[in-house]
Short mmCIF file of C-alpha atoms in Angstrom, two decimals:
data_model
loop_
_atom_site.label_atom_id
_atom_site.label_comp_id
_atom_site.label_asym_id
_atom_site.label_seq_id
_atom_site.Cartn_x
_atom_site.Cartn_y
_atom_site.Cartn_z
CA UNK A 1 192.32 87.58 113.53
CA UNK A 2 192.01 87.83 109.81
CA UNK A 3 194.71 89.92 107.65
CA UNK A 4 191.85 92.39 106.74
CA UNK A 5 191.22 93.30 110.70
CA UNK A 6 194.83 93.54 110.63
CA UNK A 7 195.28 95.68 107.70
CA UNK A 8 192.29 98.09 109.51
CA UNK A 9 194.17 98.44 112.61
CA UNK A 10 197.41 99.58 110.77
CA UNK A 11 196.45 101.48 108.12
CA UNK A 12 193.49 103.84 109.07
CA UNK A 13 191.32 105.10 106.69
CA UNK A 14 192.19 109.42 105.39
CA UNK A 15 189.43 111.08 107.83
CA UNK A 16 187.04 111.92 105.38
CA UNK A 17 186.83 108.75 103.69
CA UNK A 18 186.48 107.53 107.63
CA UNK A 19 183.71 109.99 108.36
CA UNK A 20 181.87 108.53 105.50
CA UNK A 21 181.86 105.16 106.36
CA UNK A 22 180.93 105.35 109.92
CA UNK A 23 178.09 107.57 108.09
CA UNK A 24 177.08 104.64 106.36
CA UNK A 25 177.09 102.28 109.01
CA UNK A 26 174.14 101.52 110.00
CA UNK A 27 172.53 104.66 108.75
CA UNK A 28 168.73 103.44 108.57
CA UNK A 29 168.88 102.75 112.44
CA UNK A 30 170.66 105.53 112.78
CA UNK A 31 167.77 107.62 111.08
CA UNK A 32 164.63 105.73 112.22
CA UNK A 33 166.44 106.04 116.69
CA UNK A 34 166.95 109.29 116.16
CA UNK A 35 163.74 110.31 114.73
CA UNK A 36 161.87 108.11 117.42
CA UNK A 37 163.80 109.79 119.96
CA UNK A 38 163.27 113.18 119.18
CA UNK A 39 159.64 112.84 118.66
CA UNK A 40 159.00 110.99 122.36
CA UNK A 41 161.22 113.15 123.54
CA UNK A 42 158.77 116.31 123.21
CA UNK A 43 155.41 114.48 124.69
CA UNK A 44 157.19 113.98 128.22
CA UNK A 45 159.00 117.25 128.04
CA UNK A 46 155.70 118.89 127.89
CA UNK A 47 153.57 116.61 130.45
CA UNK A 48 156.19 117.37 132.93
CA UNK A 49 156.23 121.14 132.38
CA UNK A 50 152.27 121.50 132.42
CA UNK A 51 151.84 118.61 135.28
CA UNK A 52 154.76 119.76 137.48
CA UNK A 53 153.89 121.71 140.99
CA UNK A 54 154.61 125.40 141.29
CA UNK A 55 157.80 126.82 139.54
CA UNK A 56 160.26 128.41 141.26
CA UNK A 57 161.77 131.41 139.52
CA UNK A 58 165.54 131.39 139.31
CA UNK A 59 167.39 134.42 140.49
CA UNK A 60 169.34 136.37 138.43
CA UNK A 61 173.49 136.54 138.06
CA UNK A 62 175.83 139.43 137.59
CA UNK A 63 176.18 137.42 134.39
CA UNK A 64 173.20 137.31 133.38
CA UNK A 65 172.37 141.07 133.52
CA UNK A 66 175.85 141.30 131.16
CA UNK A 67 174.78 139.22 128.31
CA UNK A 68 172.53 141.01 126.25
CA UNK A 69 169.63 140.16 124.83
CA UNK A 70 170.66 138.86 121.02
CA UNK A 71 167.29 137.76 119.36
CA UNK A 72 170.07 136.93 116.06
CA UNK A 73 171.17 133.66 118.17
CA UNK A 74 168.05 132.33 118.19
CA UNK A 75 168.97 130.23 114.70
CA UNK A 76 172.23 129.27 116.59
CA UNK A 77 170.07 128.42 119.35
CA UNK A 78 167.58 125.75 117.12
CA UNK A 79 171.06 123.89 115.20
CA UNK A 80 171.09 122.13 118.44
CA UNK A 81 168.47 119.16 117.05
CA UNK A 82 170.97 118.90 114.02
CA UNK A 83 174.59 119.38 116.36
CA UNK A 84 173.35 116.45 119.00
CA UNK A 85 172.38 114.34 115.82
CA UNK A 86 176.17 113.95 114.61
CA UNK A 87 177.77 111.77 117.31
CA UNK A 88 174.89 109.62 116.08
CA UNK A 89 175.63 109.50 112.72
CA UNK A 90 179.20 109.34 113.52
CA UNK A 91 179.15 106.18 115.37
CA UNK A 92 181.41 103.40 114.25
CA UNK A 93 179.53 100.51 114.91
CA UNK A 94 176.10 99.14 117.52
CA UNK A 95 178.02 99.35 120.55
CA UNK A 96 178.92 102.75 120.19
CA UNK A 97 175.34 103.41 119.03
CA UNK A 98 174.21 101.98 122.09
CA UNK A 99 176.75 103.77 124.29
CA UNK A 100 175.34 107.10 123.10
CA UNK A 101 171.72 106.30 123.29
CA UNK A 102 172.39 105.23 127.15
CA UNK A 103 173.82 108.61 127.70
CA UNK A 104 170.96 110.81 126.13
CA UNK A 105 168.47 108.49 127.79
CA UNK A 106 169.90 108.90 131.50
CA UNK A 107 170.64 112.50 130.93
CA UNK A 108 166.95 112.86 129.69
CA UNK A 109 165.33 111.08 132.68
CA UNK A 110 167.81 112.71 135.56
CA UNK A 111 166.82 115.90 134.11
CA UNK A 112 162.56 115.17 133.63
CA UNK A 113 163.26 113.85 137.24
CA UNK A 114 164.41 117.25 138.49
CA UNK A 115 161.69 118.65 136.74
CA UNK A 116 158.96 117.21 138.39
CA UNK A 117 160.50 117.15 141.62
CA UNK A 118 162.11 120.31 141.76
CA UNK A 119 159.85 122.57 139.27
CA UNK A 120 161.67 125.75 138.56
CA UNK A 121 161.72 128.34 135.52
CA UNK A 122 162.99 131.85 134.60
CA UNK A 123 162.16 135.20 135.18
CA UNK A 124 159.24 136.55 132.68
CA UNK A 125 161.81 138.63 130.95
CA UNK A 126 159.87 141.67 129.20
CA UNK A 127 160.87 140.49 124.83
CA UNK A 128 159.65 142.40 122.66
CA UNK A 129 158.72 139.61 120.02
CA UNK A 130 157.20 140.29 116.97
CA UNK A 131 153.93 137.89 116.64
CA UNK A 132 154.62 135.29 114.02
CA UNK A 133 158.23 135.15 114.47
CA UNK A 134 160.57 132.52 114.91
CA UNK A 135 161.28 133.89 118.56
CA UNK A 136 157.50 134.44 119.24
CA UNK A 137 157.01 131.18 118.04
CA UNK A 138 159.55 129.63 121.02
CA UNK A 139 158.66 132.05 123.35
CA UNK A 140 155.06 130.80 122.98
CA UNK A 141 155.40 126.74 122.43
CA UNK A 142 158.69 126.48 124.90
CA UNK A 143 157.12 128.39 128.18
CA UNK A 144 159.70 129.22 130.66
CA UNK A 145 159.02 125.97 132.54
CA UNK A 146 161.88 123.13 132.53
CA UNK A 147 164.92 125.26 133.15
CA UNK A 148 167.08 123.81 135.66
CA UNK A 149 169.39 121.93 134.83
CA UNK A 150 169.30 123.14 130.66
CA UNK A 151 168.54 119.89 129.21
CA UNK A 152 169.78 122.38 125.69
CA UNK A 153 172.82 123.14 127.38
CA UNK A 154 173.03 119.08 128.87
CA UNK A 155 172.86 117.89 125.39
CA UNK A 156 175.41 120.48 123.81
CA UNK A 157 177.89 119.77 126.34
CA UNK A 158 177.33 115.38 125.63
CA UNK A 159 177.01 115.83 121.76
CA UNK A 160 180.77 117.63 121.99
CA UNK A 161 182.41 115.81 124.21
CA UNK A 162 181.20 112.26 121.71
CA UNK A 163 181.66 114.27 118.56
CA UNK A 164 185.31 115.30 120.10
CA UNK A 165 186.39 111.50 120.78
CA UNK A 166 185.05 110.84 117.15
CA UNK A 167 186.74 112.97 115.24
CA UNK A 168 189.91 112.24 117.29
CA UNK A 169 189.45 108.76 116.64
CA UNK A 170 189.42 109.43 112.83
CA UNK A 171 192.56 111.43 112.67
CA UNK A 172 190.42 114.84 111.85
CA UNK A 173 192.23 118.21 111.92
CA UNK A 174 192.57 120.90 114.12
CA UNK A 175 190.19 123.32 112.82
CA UNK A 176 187.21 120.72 112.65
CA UNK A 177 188.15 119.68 115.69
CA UNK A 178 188.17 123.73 117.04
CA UNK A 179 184.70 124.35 114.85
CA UNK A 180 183.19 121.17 117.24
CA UNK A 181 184.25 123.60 120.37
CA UNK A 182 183.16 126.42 119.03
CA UNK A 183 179.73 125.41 117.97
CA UNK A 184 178.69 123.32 121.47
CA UNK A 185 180.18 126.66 122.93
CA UNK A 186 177.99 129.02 120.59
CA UNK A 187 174.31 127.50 121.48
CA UNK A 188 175.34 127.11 124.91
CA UNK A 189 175.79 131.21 125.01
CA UNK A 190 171.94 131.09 122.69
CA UNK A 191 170.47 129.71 125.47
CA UNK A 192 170.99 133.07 127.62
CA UNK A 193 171.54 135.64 124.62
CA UNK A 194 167.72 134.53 123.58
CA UNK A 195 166.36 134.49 126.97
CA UNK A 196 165.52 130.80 127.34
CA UNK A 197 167.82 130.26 130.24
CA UNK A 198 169.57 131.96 132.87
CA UNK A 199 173.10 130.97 134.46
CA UNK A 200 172.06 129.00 137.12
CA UNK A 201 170.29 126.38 134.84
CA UNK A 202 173.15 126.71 132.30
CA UNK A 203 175.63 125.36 134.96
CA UNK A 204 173.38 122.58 135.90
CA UNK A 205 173.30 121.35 132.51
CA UNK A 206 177.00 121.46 131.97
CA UNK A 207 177.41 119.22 135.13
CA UNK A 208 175.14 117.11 133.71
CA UNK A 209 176.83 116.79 130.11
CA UNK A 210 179.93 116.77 131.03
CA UNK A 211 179.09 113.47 134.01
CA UNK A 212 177.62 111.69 131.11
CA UNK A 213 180.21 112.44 128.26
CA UNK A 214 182.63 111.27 130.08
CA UNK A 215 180.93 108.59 132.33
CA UNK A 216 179.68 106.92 129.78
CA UNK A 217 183.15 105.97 127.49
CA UNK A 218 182.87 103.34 124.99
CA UNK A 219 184.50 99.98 125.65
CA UNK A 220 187.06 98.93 123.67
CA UNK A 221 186.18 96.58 120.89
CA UNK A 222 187.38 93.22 121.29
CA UNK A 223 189.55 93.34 118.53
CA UNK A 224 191.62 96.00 119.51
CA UNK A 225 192.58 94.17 123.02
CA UNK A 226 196.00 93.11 122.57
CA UNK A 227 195.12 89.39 124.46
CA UNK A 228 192.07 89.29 122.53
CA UNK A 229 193.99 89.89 119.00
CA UNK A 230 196.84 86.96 120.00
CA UNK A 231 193.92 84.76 120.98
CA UNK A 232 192.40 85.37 117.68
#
């Protein structure tokens, strides 16, 4: 092991000087993935939705006929493309880069294969939407197809559990640490204060976040294994 891995495993980085570089690592790959994935991403959505069998409607909850309907979440409701691109500009290094591409890719194809096998969607909830709003806008490209499990809710639920293990890793404080909580917690509530899912789809996308955040843990790097190091 050289003296500069040493010095790296002893004397961390101050956390914002940390954020930055892991920022800069590997930031065009970072850009170019996560563009690529968002943009396939939206093709098969849609092809599932429109080729799927008959939807079944999910029923309604006591808790869903408590939350109101908030049309002021909605912009809560679309951070979620820049909230689940963090843990990917966050990552350290390729492995961990990998790690978290693996998870959005099996969570995206478990859910797609629900989807087409088990078509369901949620009630035609009378919204008042002004045409040529933002919410007529998603009420009208994002049909009620596609709702169990919440792939929104799935991807909230992944993007905080990485972004939680990140900024732990970096030595980050509390209240960043609370404001990652809060926000995955925040468009998780969107997705029913907007009317674009109902409990019963919101559960089945926190199982599914939470299986793959925490199925899916990074390996340690070599460096940091203690027979590794004494090898070195």
């Amino acid at each position: 092991m050289t003296h500069s891995s040493s010095l790296a495993t002893t004397s961390p980085l101050p956390w914002p000087r940390a954020l930055w570089q892991r920022c800069r690592t590997l930031w065009l790959l970072k850009l170019v993935g996560n563009t690529i994935a968002t943009l396939g991403f939206f093709p098969l959505y849609f092809w599932v939705m429109h080729n799927a069998g008959p939807a079944w409607v999910l029923p309604l909850t006591g808790v869903d006929r408590m939350i109101s309907f908030w049309p002021a979440m909605l912009p809560v409701y679309l951070t979620l493309w820049a909230y689940i691109a963090l843990p990917v500009l966050l990552a350290k290094d390729r492995r961990e880069l990998d790690t978290i591409a693996i998870g959005c890719a099996v969570m995206t194809a478990i859910a797609l294969a629900v989807f087409w096998w088990m078509p369901t969607a949620i009630p035609n909830f009378a919204i008042d939407a002004v045409p040529g709003s933002s919410l007529h806008f998603l009420k009208t490209f994002d049909a009620a197809g596609n709702a169990f499990p919440s792939l929104h809710v799935s991807f909230s639920v992944f993007a905080c559990i990485v972004l939680a293990r990140q900024l732990r890793e970096v030595g980050a404080p509390g209240w960043l640490r609370l404001l990652n909580l809060v926000w995955a917690v925040a468009i998780v509530y969107s997705t029913m204060a907007v009317r674009q899912h109902v409990l019963i789809d919101v559960l089945g996308g926190l199982g599914l976040g939470l299986a793959l955040g925490f199925a899916l843990r990074e390996r340690p790097s070599a460096a940091l294994v203690p027979g590794a190091a004494r090898a070195a």
